[in-house]
């Protein structure tokens, strides 16, 4: 078990381009979360999956953002027509269920810079 | 989920106990208190959680007041590697974690 893995670690893109990030959760973890974090702020919730079903989406997740978890394992987060305001760290977390004693494990994040 | 209030920053001397307060005066009966920390450039890391009893693990102790309106995370012997942002989160079981701005703890030699 190597923990939650996120790729790439860093991404620089030009404004208007599309980008896709990948998250590989800890195996058998059925819950997967995406967060966004800007400098000096705590992580902001974006969306989460229970297996392959996307159960909740934040208002922060505009129409340009889409997340998938097709087979209930890895997940992708795509941002279309990137804007400078999308520059942030994108964090993925996974957990085995969502009970009180459930610990969410976070990846190292993907740092996106839109120039 | 209930809102939490934490000091923006705190300092602690290496080897001393670090006591990080959190106010959650609107907490409801089914909400747990969780603490995570985030070391620079890494993802958040779970520390401890509790409902109403005090809890202790290998990393820290969590003291929750009897009325559950506040809590304190205690790092008994802070080291330089404990320098991080510490987040206090109140969560209903089944919901996701919602983070605030946290407390930036600086452990000084």
mmCIF file with all atom_site columns, C-alpha atoms in Angstrom:
data_model
loop_
_atom_site.group_PDB
_atom_site.id
_atom_site.type_symbol
_atom_site.label_atom_id
_atom_site.label_alt_id
_atom_site.label_comp_id
_atom_site.label_asym_id
_atom_site.label_entity_id
_atom_site.label_seq_id
_atom_site.pdbx_PDB_ins_code
_atom_site.Cartn_x
_atom_site.Cartn_y
_atom_site.Cartn_z
_atom_site.occupancy
_atom_site.B_iso_or_equiv
_atom_site.pdbx_formal_charge
_atom_site.auth_seq_id
_atom_site.auth_comp_id
_atom_site.auth_asym_id
_atom_site.auth_atom_id
_atom_site.pdbx_PDB_model_num
ATOM 1   C CA . UNK A 1 1   ? 0.000   0.000  0.000   1.00 0.00 ? 1   UNK A CA 1
ATOM 2   C CA . UNK A 1 2   ? 1.684   3.152  -1.203  1.00 0.00 ? 2   UNK A CA 1
ATOM 3   C CA . UNK A 1 3   ? -0.941  5.619  -0.067  1.00 0.00 ? 3   UNK A CA 1
ATOM 4   C CA . UNK A 1 4   ? -2.922  8.000  -2.225  1.00 0.00 ? 4   UNK A CA 1
ATOM 5   C CA . UNK A 1 5   ? -1.075  8.819  -5.399  1.00 0.00 ? 5   UNK A CA 1
ATOM 6   C CA . UNK A 1 6   ? -1.652  11.920 -7.496  1.00 0.00 ? 6   UNK A CA 1
ATOM 7   C CA . UNK A 1 7   ? -0.270  12.698 -10.916 1.00 0.00 ? 7   UNK A CA 1
ATOM 8   C CA . UNK A 1 8   ? 1.188   14.913 -12.085 1.00 0.00 ? 8   UNK A CA 1
ATOM 9   C CA . UNK A 1 9   ? 2.681   16.641 -9.056  1.00 0.00 ? 9   UNK A CA 1
ATOM 10  C CA . UNK A 1 10  ? 3.035   19.884 -10.931 1.00 0.00 ? 10  UNK A CA 1
ATOM 11  C CA . UNK A 1 11  ? 1.330   21.234 -14.022 1.00 0.00 ? 11  UNK A CA 1
ATOM 12  C CA . UNK A 1 12  ? 1.892   24.523 -15.802 1.00 0.00 ? 12  UNK A CA 1
ATOM 13  C CA . UNK A 1 13  ? -0.597  25.343 -18.506 1.00 0.00 ? 13  UNK A CA 1
ATOM 14  C CA . UNK A 1 14  ? -1.593  28.282 -20.615 1.00 0.00 ? 14  UNK A CA 1
ATOM 15  C CA . UNK A 1 15  ? -4.900  29.975 -20.007 1.00 0.00 ? 15  UNK A CA 1
ATOM 16  C CA . UNK A 1 16  ? -7.624  28.394 -22.076 1.00 0.00 ? 16  UNK A CA 1
ATOM 17  C CA . UNK A 1 17  ? -6.057  24.941 -22.203 1.00 0.00 ? 17  UNK A CA 1
ATOM 18  C CA . UNK A 1 18  ? -7.639  21.827 -20.716 1.00 0.00 ? 18  UNK A CA 1
ATOM 19  C CA . UNK A 1 19  ? -5.910  19.860 -17.992 1.00 0.00 ? 19  UNK A CA 1
ATOM 20  C CA . UNK A 1 20  ? -6.586  16.499 -16.389 1.00 0.00 ? 20  UNK A CA 1
ATOM 21  C CA . UNK A 1 21  ? -5.342  15.212 -13.062 1.00 0.00 ? 21  UNK A CA 1
ATOM 22  C CA . UNK A 1 22  ? -5.368  11.653 -11.849 1.00 0.00 ? 22  UNK A CA 1
ATOM 23  C CA . UNK A 1 23  ? -5.825  10.255 -8.363  1.00 0.00 ? 23  UNK A CA 1
ATOM 24  C CA . UNK A 1 24  ? -5.169  6.649  -7.372  1.00 0.00 ? 24  UNK A CA 1
ATOM 25  C CA . UNK A 1 25  ? -6.691  6.013  -3.962  1.00 0.00 ? 25  UNK A CA 1
ATOM 26  C CA . UNK A 1 26  ? -5.633  3.412  -1.451  1.00 0.00 ? 26  UNK A CA 1
ATOM 27  C CA . UNK A 1 27  ? -6.917  0.103  -2.763  1.00 0.00 ? 27  UNK A CA 1
ATOM 28  C CA . UNK A 1 28  ? -10.343 -0.918 -1.498  1.00 0.00 ? 28  UNK A CA 1
ATOM 29  C CA . UNK A 1 29  ? -11.124 2.600  -0.316  1.00 0.00 ? 29  UNK A CA 1
ATOM 30  C CA . UNK A 1 30  ? -14.626 3.219  -1.555  1.00 0.00 ? 30  UNK A CA 1
ATOM 31  C CA . UNK A 1 31  ? -14.762 6.952  -0.861  1.00 0.00 ? 31  UNK A CA 1
ATOM 32  C CA . UNK A 1 32  ? -12.731 9.421  -2.867  1.00 0.00 ? 32  UNK A CA 1
ATOM 33  C CA . UNK A 1 33  ? -12.666 13.187 -2.364  1.00 0.00 ? 33  UNK A CA 1
ATOM 34  C CA . UNK A 1 34  ? -11.306 16.125 -4.326  1.00 0.00 ? 34  UNK A CA 1
ATOM 35  C CA . UNK A 1 35  ? -10.293 19.380 -2.677  1.00 0.00 ? 35  UNK A CA 1
ATOM 36  C CA . UNK A 1 36  ? -8.748  22.603 -3.910  1.00 0.00 ? 36  UNK A CA 1
ATOM 37  C CA . UNK A 1 37  ? -6.328  24.651 -1.839  1.00 0.00 ? 37  UNK A CA 1
ATOM 38  C CA . UNK A 1 38  ? -5.068  28.148 -2.527  1.00 0.00 ? 38  UNK A CA 1
ATOM 39  C CA . UNK A 1 39  ? -2.167  29.798 -0.757  1.00 0.00 ? 39  UNK A CA 1
ATOM 40  C CA . UNK A 1 40  ? -2.821  30.481 2.910   1.00 0.00 ? 40  UNK A CA 1
ATOM 41  C CA . UNK A 1 41  ? -6.213  28.792 2.928   1.00 0.00 ? 41  UNK A CA 1
ATOM 42  C CA . UNK A 1 42  ? -7.417  25.433 4.088   1.00 0.00 ? 42  UNK A CA 1
ATOM 43  C CA . UNK A 1 43  ? -8.521  22.828 1.557   1.00 0.00 ? 43  UNK A CA 1
ATOM 44  C CA . UNK A 1 44  ? -11.927 23.540 0.008   1.00 0.00 ? 44  UNK A CA 1
ATOM 45  C CA . UNK A 1 45  ? -14.214 20.637 -0.745  1.00 0.00 ? 45  UNK A CA 1
ATOM 46  C CA . UNK A 1 46  ? -15.004 20.095 -4.432  1.00 0.00 ? 46  UNK A CA 1
ATOM 47  C CA . UNK A 1 47  ? -16.678 16.720 -4.795  1.00 0.00 ? 47  UNK A CA 1
ATOM 48  C CA . UNK A 1 48  ? -16.697 13.150 -3.587  1.00 0.00 ? 48  UNK A CA 1
ATOM 49  C CA . UNK A 1 49  ? -17.458 9.656  -4.851  1.00 0.00 ? 49  UNK A CA 1
ATOM 50  C CA . UNK A 1 50  ? -18.829 6.581  -3.180  1.00 0.00 ? 50  UNK A CA 1
ATOM 51  C CA . UNK A 1 51  ? -17.448 3.864  -5.432  1.00 0.00 ? 51  UNK A CA 1
ATOM 52  C CA . UNK A 1 52  ? -18.227 5.113  -8.957  1.00 0.00 ? 52  UNK A CA 1
ATOM 53  C CA . UNK A 1 53  ? -21.123 7.342  -7.948  1.00 0.00 ? 53  UNK A CA 1
ATOM 54  C CA . UNK A 1 54  ? -20.503 11.061 -7.582  1.00 0.00 ? 54  UNK A CA 1
ATOM 55  C CA . UNK A 1 55  ? -22.615 11.939 -4.556  1.00 0.00 ? 55  UNK A CA 1
ATOM 56  C CA . UNK A 1 56  ? -21.962 15.598 -3.928  1.00 0.00 ? 56  UNK A CA 1
ATOM 57  C CA . UNK A 1 57  ? -20.545 18.549 -5.805  1.00 0.00 ? 57  UNK A CA 1
ATOM 58  C CA . UNK A 1 58  ? -19.600 21.893 -4.316  1.00 0.00 ? 58  UNK A CA 1
ATOM 59  C CA . UNK A 1 59  ? -20.725 25.190 -5.815  1.00 0.00 ? 59  UNK A CA 1
ATOM 60  C CA . UNK A 1 60  ? -17.015 25.722 -6.448  1.00 0.00 ? 60  UNK A CA 1
ATOM 61  C CA . UNK A 1 61  ? -17.186 23.036 -9.105  1.00 0.00 ? 61  UNK A CA 1
ATOM 62  C CA . UNK A 1 62  ? -18.187 25.142 -12.088 1.00 0.00 ? 62  UNK A CA 1
ATOM 63  C CA . UNK A 1 63  ? -19.287 23.745 -15.430 1.00 0.00 ? 63  UNK A CA 1
ATOM 64  C CA . UNK A 1 64  ? -15.665 23.781 -16.552 1.00 0.00 ? 64  UNK A CA 1
ATOM 65  C CA . UNK A 1 65  ? -14.805 21.156 -13.950 1.00 0.00 ? 65  UNK A CA 1
ATOM 66  C CA . UNK A 1 66  ? -15.679 17.509 -14.282 1.00 0.00 ? 66  UNK A CA 1
ATOM 67  C CA . UNK A 1 67  ? -14.672 14.550 -12.172 1.00 0.00 ? 67  UNK A CA 1
ATOM 68  C CA . UNK A 1 68  ? -15.058 10.873 -12.898 1.00 0.00 ? 68  UNK A CA 1
ATOM 69  C CA . UNK A 1 69  ? -14.390 7.604  -11.177 1.00 0.00 ? 69  UNK A CA 1
ATOM 70  C CA . UNK A 1 70  ? -15.425 5.146  -13.861 1.00 0.00 ? 70  UNK A CA 1
ATOM 71  C CA . UNK A 1 71  ? -14.713 1.822  -12.197 1.00 0.00 ? 71  UNK A CA 1
ATOM 72  C CA . UNK A 1 72  ? -14.742 2.912  -8.617  1.00 0.00 ? 72  UNK A CA 1
ATOM 73  C CA . UNK A 1 73  ? -10.962 2.874  -8.447  1.00 0.00 ? 73  UNK A CA 1
ATOM 74  C CA . UNK A 1 74  ? -8.894  5.784  -9.776  1.00 0.00 ? 74  UNK A CA 1
ATOM 75  C CA . UNK A 1 75  ? -10.441 9.183  -10.422 1.00 0.00 ? 75  UNK A CA 1
ATOM 76  C CA . UNK A 1 76  ? -9.759  12.021 -12.824 1.00 0.00 ? 76  UNK A CA 1
ATOM 77  C CA . UNK A 1 77  ? -10.453 15.716 -12.440 1.00 0.00 ? 77  UNK A CA 1
ATOM 78  C CA . UNK A 1 78  ? -10.593 17.711 -15.658 1.00 0.00 ? 78  UNK A CA 1
ATOM 79  C CA . UNK A 1 79  ? -10.614 21.466 -15.960 1.00 0.00 ? 79  UNK A CA 1
ATOM 80  C CA . UNK A 1 80  ? -11.620 22.859 -19.317 1.00 0.00 ? 80  UNK A CA 1
ATOM 81  C CA . UNK A 1 81  ? -10.654 26.295 -20.608 1.00 0.00 ? 81  UNK A CA 1
ATOM 82  C CA . UNK A 1 82  ? -8.438  26.980 -17.620 1.00 0.00 ? 82  UNK A CA 1
ATOM 83  C CA . UNK A 1 83  ? -8.375  30.444 -16.067 1.00 0.00 ? 83  UNK A CA 1
ATOM 84  C CA . UNK A 1 84  ? -5.725  32.064 -13.904 1.00 0.00 ? 84  UNK A CA 1
ATOM 85  C CA . UNK A 1 85  ? -8.052  31.732 -10.942 1.00 0.00 ? 85  UNK A CA 1
ATOM 86  C CA . UNK A 1 86  ? -7.826  27.963 -11.277 1.00 0.00 ? 86  UNK A CA 1
ATOM 87  C CA . UNK A 1 87  ? -4.213  28.090 -10.111 1.00 0.00 ? 87  UNK A CA 1
ATOM 88  C CA . UNK A 1 88  ? -4.161  26.088 -6.885  1.00 0.00 ? 88  UNK A CA 1
ATOM 89  C CA . UNK A 1 89  ? -3.177  22.817 -5.289  1.00 0.00 ? 89  UNK A CA 1
ATOM 90  C CA . UNK A 1 90  ? -5.666  20.066 -6.078  1.00 0.00 ? 90  UNK A CA 1
ATOM 91  C CA . UNK A 1 91  ? -5.811  17.431 -3.371  1.00 0.00 ? 91  UNK A CA 1
ATOM 92  C CA . UNK A 1 92  ? -7.308  13.982 -3.494  1.00 0.00 ? 92  UNK A CA 1
ATOM 93  C CA . UNK A 1 93  ? -8.218  11.913 -0.446  1.00 0.00 ? 93  UNK A CA 1
ATOM 94  C CA . UNK A 1 94  ? -9.664  8.470  0.059   1.00 0.00 ? 94  UNK A CA 1
ATOM 95  C CA . UNK A 1 95  ? -11.260 6.602  2.928   1.00 0.00 ? 95  UNK A CA 1
ATOM 96  C CA . UNK A 1 96  ? -12.774 3.235  3.664   1.00 0.00 ? 96  UNK A CA 1
ATOM 97  C CA . UNK A 1 97  ? -16.339 4.274  4.245   1.00 0.00 ? 97  UNK A CA 1
ATOM 98  C CA . UNK A 1 98  ? -17.344 7.387  6.108   1.00 0.00 ? 98  UNK A CA 1
ATOM 99  C CA . UNK A 1 99  ? -17.878 6.215  9.661   1.00 0.00 ? 99  UNK A CA 1
ATOM 100 C CA . UNK A 1 100 ? -16.782 8.061  12.765  1.00 0.00 ? 100 UNK A CA 1
ATOM 101 C CA . UNK A 1 101 ? -13.522 6.151  13.012  1.00 0.00 ? 101 UNK A CA 1
ATOM 102 C CA . UNK A 1 102 ? -12.792 6.563  9.339   1.00 0.00 ? 102 UNK A CA 1
ATOM 103 C CA . UNK A 1 103 ? -9.583  8.365  8.551   1.00 0.00 ? 103 UNK A CA 1
ATOM 104 C CA . UNK A 1 104 ? -9.231  10.214 5.264   1.00 0.00 ? 104 UNK A CA 1
ATOM 105 C CA . UNK A 1 105 ? -5.824  9.776  3.665   1.00 0.00 ? 105 UNK A CA 1
ATOM 106 C CA . UNK A 1 106 ? -4.608  12.585 1.454   1.00 0.00 ? 106 UNK A CA 1
ATOM 107 C CA . UNK A 1 107 ? -2.291  12.545 -1.499  1.00 0.00 ? 107 UNK A CA 1
ATOM 108 C CA . UNK A 1 108 ? 0.546   15.003 -2.038  1.00 0.00 ? 108 UNK A CA 1
ATOM 109 C CA . UNK A 1 109 ? -1.570  17.035 -4.418  1.00 0.00 ? 109 UNK A CA 1
ATOM 110 C CA . UNK A 1 110 ? -1.193  18.403 -7.927  1.00 0.00 ? 110 UNK A CA 1
ATOM 111 C CA . UNK A 1 111 ? -0.077  21.999 -8.095  1.00 0.00 ? 111 UNK A CA 1
ATOM 112 C CA . UNK A 1 112 ? -1.619  23.761 -11.083 1.00 0.00 ? 112 UNK A CA 1
ATOM 113 C CA . UNK A 1 113 ? -0.239  27.030 -12.393 1.00 0.00 ? 113 UNK A CA 1
ATOM 114 C CA . UNK A 1 114 ? -2.182  28.766 -15.163 1.00 0.00 ? 114 UNK A CA 1
ATOM 115 C CA . UNK A 1 115 ? -0.133  31.360 -17.022 1.00 0.00 ? 115 UNK A CA 1
ATOM 116 C CA . UNK B 2 1   ? -21.594 20.973 9.926   1.00 0.00 ? 1   UNK B CA 1
ATOM 117 C CA . UNK B 2 2   ? -20.773 23.356 12.760  1.00 0.00 ? 2   UNK B CA 1
ATOM 118 C CA . UNK B 2 3   ? -18.233 26.137 12.249  1.00 0.00 ? 3   UNK B CA 1
ATOM 119 C CA . UNK B 2 4   ? -14.918 26.166 14.091  1.00 0.00 ? 4   UNK B CA 1
ATOM 120 C CA . UNK B 2 5   ? -12.739 29.072 15.246  1.00 0.00 ? 5   UNK B CA 1
ATOM 121 C CA . UNK B 2 6   ? -9.000  28.710 15.734  1.00 0.00 ? 6   UNK B CA 1
ATOM 122 C CA . UNK B 2 7   ? -6.206  31.196 16.385  1.00 0.00 ? 7   UNK B CA 1
ATOM 123 C CA . UNK B 2 8   ? -4.359  32.137 13.235  1.00 0.00 ? 8   UNK B CA 1
ATOM 124 C CA . UNK B 2 9   ? -0.921  31.296 14.591  1.00 0.00 ? 9   UNK B CA 1
ATOM 125 C CA . UNK B 2 10  ? 0.903   30.048 17.662  1.00 0.00 ? 10  UNK B CA 1
ATOM 126 C CA . UNK B 2 11  ? 4.481   29.479 18.724  1.00 0.00 ? 11  UNK B CA 1
ATOM 127 C CA . UNK B 2 12  ? 5.818   26.738 20.935  1.00 0.00 ? 12  UNK B CA 1
ATOM 128 C CA . UNK B 2 13  ? 9.273   25.969 22.302  1.00 0.00 ? 13  UNK B CA 1
ATOM 129 C CA . UNK B 2 14  ? 10.790  22.673 21.247  1.00 0.00 ? 14  UNK B CA 1
ATOM 130 C CA . UNK B 2 15  ? 10.274  19.989 23.880  1.00 0.00 ? 15  UNK B CA 1
ATOM 131 C CA . UNK B 2 16  ? 7.364   21.791 25.490  1.00 0.00 ? 16  UNK B CA 1
ATOM 132 C CA . UNK B 2 17  ? 3.718   20.899 25.163  1.00 0.00 ? 17  UNK B CA 1
ATOM 133 C CA . UNK B 2 18  ? 1.796   22.607 22.374  1.00 0.00 ? 18  UNK B CA 1
ATOM 134 C CA . UNK B 2 19  ? -1.828  23.327 23.252  1.00 0.00 ? 19  UNK B CA 1
ATOM 135 C CA . UNK B 2 20  ? -3.973  24.254 20.275  1.00 0.00 ? 20  UNK B CA 1
ATOM 136 C CA . UNK B 2 21  ? -7.479  25.511 21.060  1.00 0.00 ? 21  UNK B CA 1
ATOM 137 C CA . UNK B 2 22  ? -10.573 25.239 18.925  1.00 0.00 ? 22  UNK B CA 1
ATOM 138 C CA . UNK B 2 23  ? -13.979 26.771 19.495  1.00 0.00 ? 23  UNK B CA 1
ATOM 139 C CA . UNK B 2 24  ? -17.029 24.977 18.115  1.00 0.00 ? 24  UNK B CA 1
ATOM 140 C CA . UNK B 2 25  ? -19.845 26.509 20.094  1.00 0.00 ? 25  UNK B CA 1
ATOM 141 C CA . UNK B 2 26  ? -22.574 25.458 17.640  1.00 0.00 ? 26  UNK B CA 1
ATOM 142 C CA . UNK B 2 27  ? -21.617 21.781 17.614  1.00 0.00 ? 27  UNK B CA 1
ATOM 143 C CA . UNK B 2 28  ? -24.527 19.395 17.630  1.00 0.00 ? 28  UNK B CA 1
ATOM 144 C CA . UNK B 2 29  ? -24.836 16.062 19.386  1.00 0.00 ? 29  UNK B CA 1
ATOM 145 C CA . UNK B 2 30  ? -23.956 13.904 16.388  1.00 0.00 ? 30  UNK B CA 1
ATOM 146 C CA . UNK B 2 31  ? -20.890 15.864 15.327  1.00 0.00 ? 31  UNK B CA 1
ATOM 147 C CA . UNK B 2 32  ? -17.391 14.629 15.973  1.00 0.00 ? 32  UNK B CA 1
ATOM 148 C CA . UNK B 2 33  ? -14.272 16.764 16.411  1.00 0.00 ? 33  UNK B CA 1
ATOM 149 C CA . UNK B 2 34  ? -11.368 15.878 14.134  1.00 0.00 ? 34  UNK B CA 1
ATOM 150 C CA . UNK B 2 35  ? -7.869  17.262 13.958  1.00 0.00 ? 35  UNK B CA 1
ATOM 151 C CA . UNK B 2 36  ? -5.667  17.152 10.890  1.00 0.00 ? 36  UNK B CA 1
ATOM 152 C CA . UNK B 2 37  ? -2.367  18.835 10.213  1.00 0.00 ? 37  UNK B CA 1
ATOM 153 C CA . UNK B 2 38  ? -0.639  19.905 7.044   1.00 0.00 ? 38  UNK B CA 1
ATOM 154 C CA . UNK B 2 39  ? 3.091   20.178 6.821   1.00 0.00 ? 39  UNK B CA 1
ATOM 155 C CA . UNK B 2 40  ? 4.331   22.499 4.112   1.00 0.00 ? 40  UNK B CA 1
ATOM 156 C CA . UNK B 2 41  ? 3.781   21.158 0.588   1.00 0.00 ? 41  UNK B CA 1
ATOM 157 C CA . UNK B 2 42  ? 2.156   17.946 1.770   1.00 0.00 ? 42  UNK B CA 1
ATOM 158 C CA . UNK B 2 43  ? -1.435  16.764 1.968   1.00 0.00 ? 43  UNK B CA 1
ATOM 159 C CA . UNK B 2 44  ? -3.259  16.955 5.306   1.00 0.00 ? 44  UNK B CA 1
ATOM 160 C CA . UNK B 2 45  ? -2.568  14.175 7.800   1.00 0.00 ? 45  UNK B CA 1
ATOM 161 C CA . UNK B 2 46  ? -5.050  12.774 10.294  1.00 0.00 ? 46  UNK B CA 1
ATOM 162 C CA . UNK B 2 47  ? -4.121  13.242 13.958  1.00 0.00 ? 47  UNK B CA 1
ATOM 163 C CA . UNK B 2 48  ? -7.025  12.329 16.220  1.00 0.00 ? 48  UNK B CA 1
ATOM 164 C CA . UNK B 2 49  ? -10.776 12.570 16.651  1.00 0.00 ? 49  UNK B CA 1
ATOM 165 C CA . UNK B 2 50  ? -13.374 12.361 19.420  1.00 0.00 ? 50  UNK B CA 1
ATOM 166 C CA . UNK B 2 51  ? -17.021 12.762 20.257  1.00 0.00 ? 51  UNK B CA 1
ATOM 167 C CA . UNK B 2 52  ? -17.206 13.743 23.914  1.00 0.00 ? 52  UNK B CA 1
ATOM 168 C CA . UNK B 2 53  ? -14.554 11.796 25.785  1.00 0.00 ? 53  UNK B CA 1
ATOM 169 C CA . UNK B 2 54  ? -10.919 12.776 25.901  1.00 0.00 ? 54  UNK B CA 1
ATOM 170 C CA . UNK B 2 55  ? -8.802  10.785 23.485  1.00 0.00 ? 55  UNK B CA 1
ATOM 171 C CA . UNK B 2 56  ? -5.115  9.981  23.281  1.00 0.00 ? 56  UNK B CA 1
ATOM 172 C CA . UNK B 2 57  ? -3.006  8.278  20.661  1.00 0.00 ? 57  UNK B CA 1
ATOM 173 C CA . UNK B 2 58  ? 0.654   8.101  19.798  1.00 0.00 ? 58  UNK B CA 1
ATOM 174 C CA . UNK B 2 59  ? 0.595   11.536 18.214  1.00 0.00 ? 59  UNK B CA 1
ATOM 175 C CA . UNK B 2 60  ? -1.529  13.688 20.494  1.00 0.00 ? 60  UNK B CA 1
ATOM 176 C CA . UNK B 2 61  ? -4.263  14.086 23.073  1.00 0.00 ? 61  UNK B CA 1
ATOM 177 C CA . UNK B 2 62  ? -7.662  15.623 22.477  1.00 0.00 ? 62  UNK B CA 1
ATOM 178 C CA . UNK B 2 63  ? -9.453  17.308 25.350  1.00 0.00 ? 63  UNK B CA 1
ATOM 179 C CA . UNK B 2 64  ? -13.114 18.140 24.732  1.00 0.00 ? 64  UNK B CA 1
ATOM 180 C CA . UNK B 2 65  ? -14.954 20.307 27.255  1.00 0.00 ? 65  UNK B CA 1
ATOM 181 C CA . UNK B 2 66  ? -17.982 18.856 28.975  1.00 0.00 ? 66  UNK B CA 1
ATOM 182 C CA . UNK B 2 67  ? -20.364 21.088 27.032  1.00 0.00 ? 67  UNK B CA 1
ATOM 183 C CA . UNK B 2 68  ? -18.459 20.150 23.837  1.00 0.00 ? 68  UNK B CA 1
ATOM 184 C CA . UNK B 2 69  ? -18.270 23.769 22.760  1.00 0.00 ? 69  UNK B CA 1
ATOM 185 C CA . UNK B 2 70  ? -14.499 23.772 22.596  1.00 0.00 ? 70  UNK B CA 1
ATOM 186 C CA . UNK B 2 71  ? -11.555 21.427 22.450  1.00 0.00 ? 71  UNK B CA 1
ATOM 187 C CA . UNK B 2 72  ? -7.780  21.461 22.778  1.00 0.00 ? 72  UNK B CA 1
ATOM 188 C CA . UNK B 2 73  ? -5.260  19.433 20.857  1.00 0.00 ? 73  UNK B CA 1
ATOM 189 C CA . UNK B 2 74  ? -2.162  18.694 22.902  1.00 0.00 ? 74  UNK B CA 1
ATOM 190 C CA . UNK B 2 75  ? 1.177   17.717 21.415  1.00 0.00 ? 75  UNK B CA 1
ATOM 191 C CA . UNK B 2 76  ? 2.982   16.642 24.596  1.00 0.00 ? 76  UNK B CA 1
ATOM 192 C CA . UNK B 2 77  ? 6.576   17.209 23.493  1.00 0.00 ? 77  UNK B CA 1
ATOM 193 C CA . UNK B 2 78  ? 6.657   19.357 20.396  1.00 0.00 ? 78  UNK B CA 1
ATOM 194 C CA . UNK B 2 79  ? 9.522   18.899 17.954  1.00 0.00 ? 79  UNK B CA 1
ATOM 195 C CA . UNK B 2 80  ? 10.608  21.028 15.020  1.00 0.00 ? 80  UNK B CA 1
ATOM 196 C CA . UNK B 2 81  ? 8.875   18.534 12.734  1.00 0.00 ? 81  UNK B CA 1
ATOM 197 C CA . UNK B 2 82  ? 5.547   19.423 14.329  1.00 0.00 ? 82  UNK B CA 1
ATOM 198 C CA . UNK B 2 83  ? 5.674   22.834 12.660  1.00 0.00 ? 83  UNK B CA 1
ATOM 199 C CA . UNK B 2 84  ? 2.559   22.770 10.486  1.00 0.00 ? 84  UNK B CA 1
ATOM 200 C CA . UNK B 2 85  ? -0.946  24.125 10.014  1.00 0.00 ? 85  UNK B CA 1
ATOM 201 C CA . UNK B 2 86  ? -3.389  22.376 12.337  1.00 0.00 ? 86  UNK B CA 1
ATOM 202 C CA . UNK B 2 87  ? -7.030  22.096 11.369  1.00 0.00 ? 87  UNK B CA 1
ATOM 203 C CA . UNK B 2 88  ? -9.913  21.503 13.738  1.00 0.00 ? 88  UNK B CA 1
ATOM 204 C CA . UNK B 2 89  ? -12.934 20.081 11.925  1.00 0.00 ? 89  UNK B CA 1
ATOM 205 C CA . UNK B 2 90  ? -16.419 19.308 13.155  1.00 0.00 ? 90  UNK B CA 1
ATOM 206 C CA . UNK B 2 91  ? -18.102 16.628 11.127  1.00 0.00 ? 91  UNK B CA 1
ATOM 207 C CA . UNK B 2 92  ? -21.257 14.589 11.036  1.00 0.00 ? 92  UNK B CA 1
ATOM 208 C CA . UNK B 2 93  ? -20.499 10.926 10.424  1.00 0.00 ? 93  UNK B CA 1
ATOM 209 C CA . UNK B 2 94  ? -20.919 10.227 6.735   1.00 0.00 ? 94  UNK B CA 1
ATOM 210 C CA . UNK B 2 95  ? -20.103 13.740 5.615   1.00 0.00 ? 95  UNK B CA 1
ATOM 211 C CA . UNK B 2 96  ? -16.861 14.895 4.079   1.00 0.00 ? 96  UNK B CA 1
ATOM 212 C CA . UNK B 2 97  ? -14.219 16.948 5.897   1.00 0.00 ? 97  UNK B CA 1
ATOM 213 C CA . UNK B 2 98  ? -14.697 20.721 5.669   1.00 0.00 ? 98  UNK B CA 1
ATOM 214 C CA . UNK B 2 99  ? -11.525 22.650 6.515   1.00 0.00 ? 99  UNK B CA 1
ATOM 215 C CA . UNK B 2 100 ? -11.149 26.175 7.858   1.00 0.00 ? 100 UNK B CA 1
ATOM 216 C CA . UNK B 2 101 ? -7.977  28.243 7.776   1.00 0.00 ? 101 UNK B CA 1
ATOM 217 C CA . UNK B 2 102 ? -6.408  26.389 10.722  1.00 0.00 ? 102 UNK B CA 1
ATOM 218 C CA . UNK B 2 103 ? -3.685  27.406 13.171  1.00 0.00 ? 103 UNK B CA 1
ATOM 219 C CA . UNK B 2 104 ? -0.131  27.780 11.972  1.00 0.00 ? 104 UNK B CA 1
ATOM 220 C CA . UNK B 2 105 ? 2.026   26.276 14.716  1.00 0.00 ? 105 UNK B CA 1
ATOM 221 C CA . UNK B 2 106 ? 5.702   27.169 14.709  1.00 0.00 ? 106 UNK B CA 1
ATOM 222 C CA . UNK B 2 107 ? 7.947   25.120 16.980  1.00 0.00 ? 107 UNK B CA 1
ATOM 223 C CA . UNK B 2 108 ? 11.071  27.055 17.833  1.00 0.00 ? 108 UNK B CA 1
ATOM 224 C CA . UNK B 2 109 ? 14.414  25.663 19.030  1.00 0.00 ? 109 UNK B CA 1
#
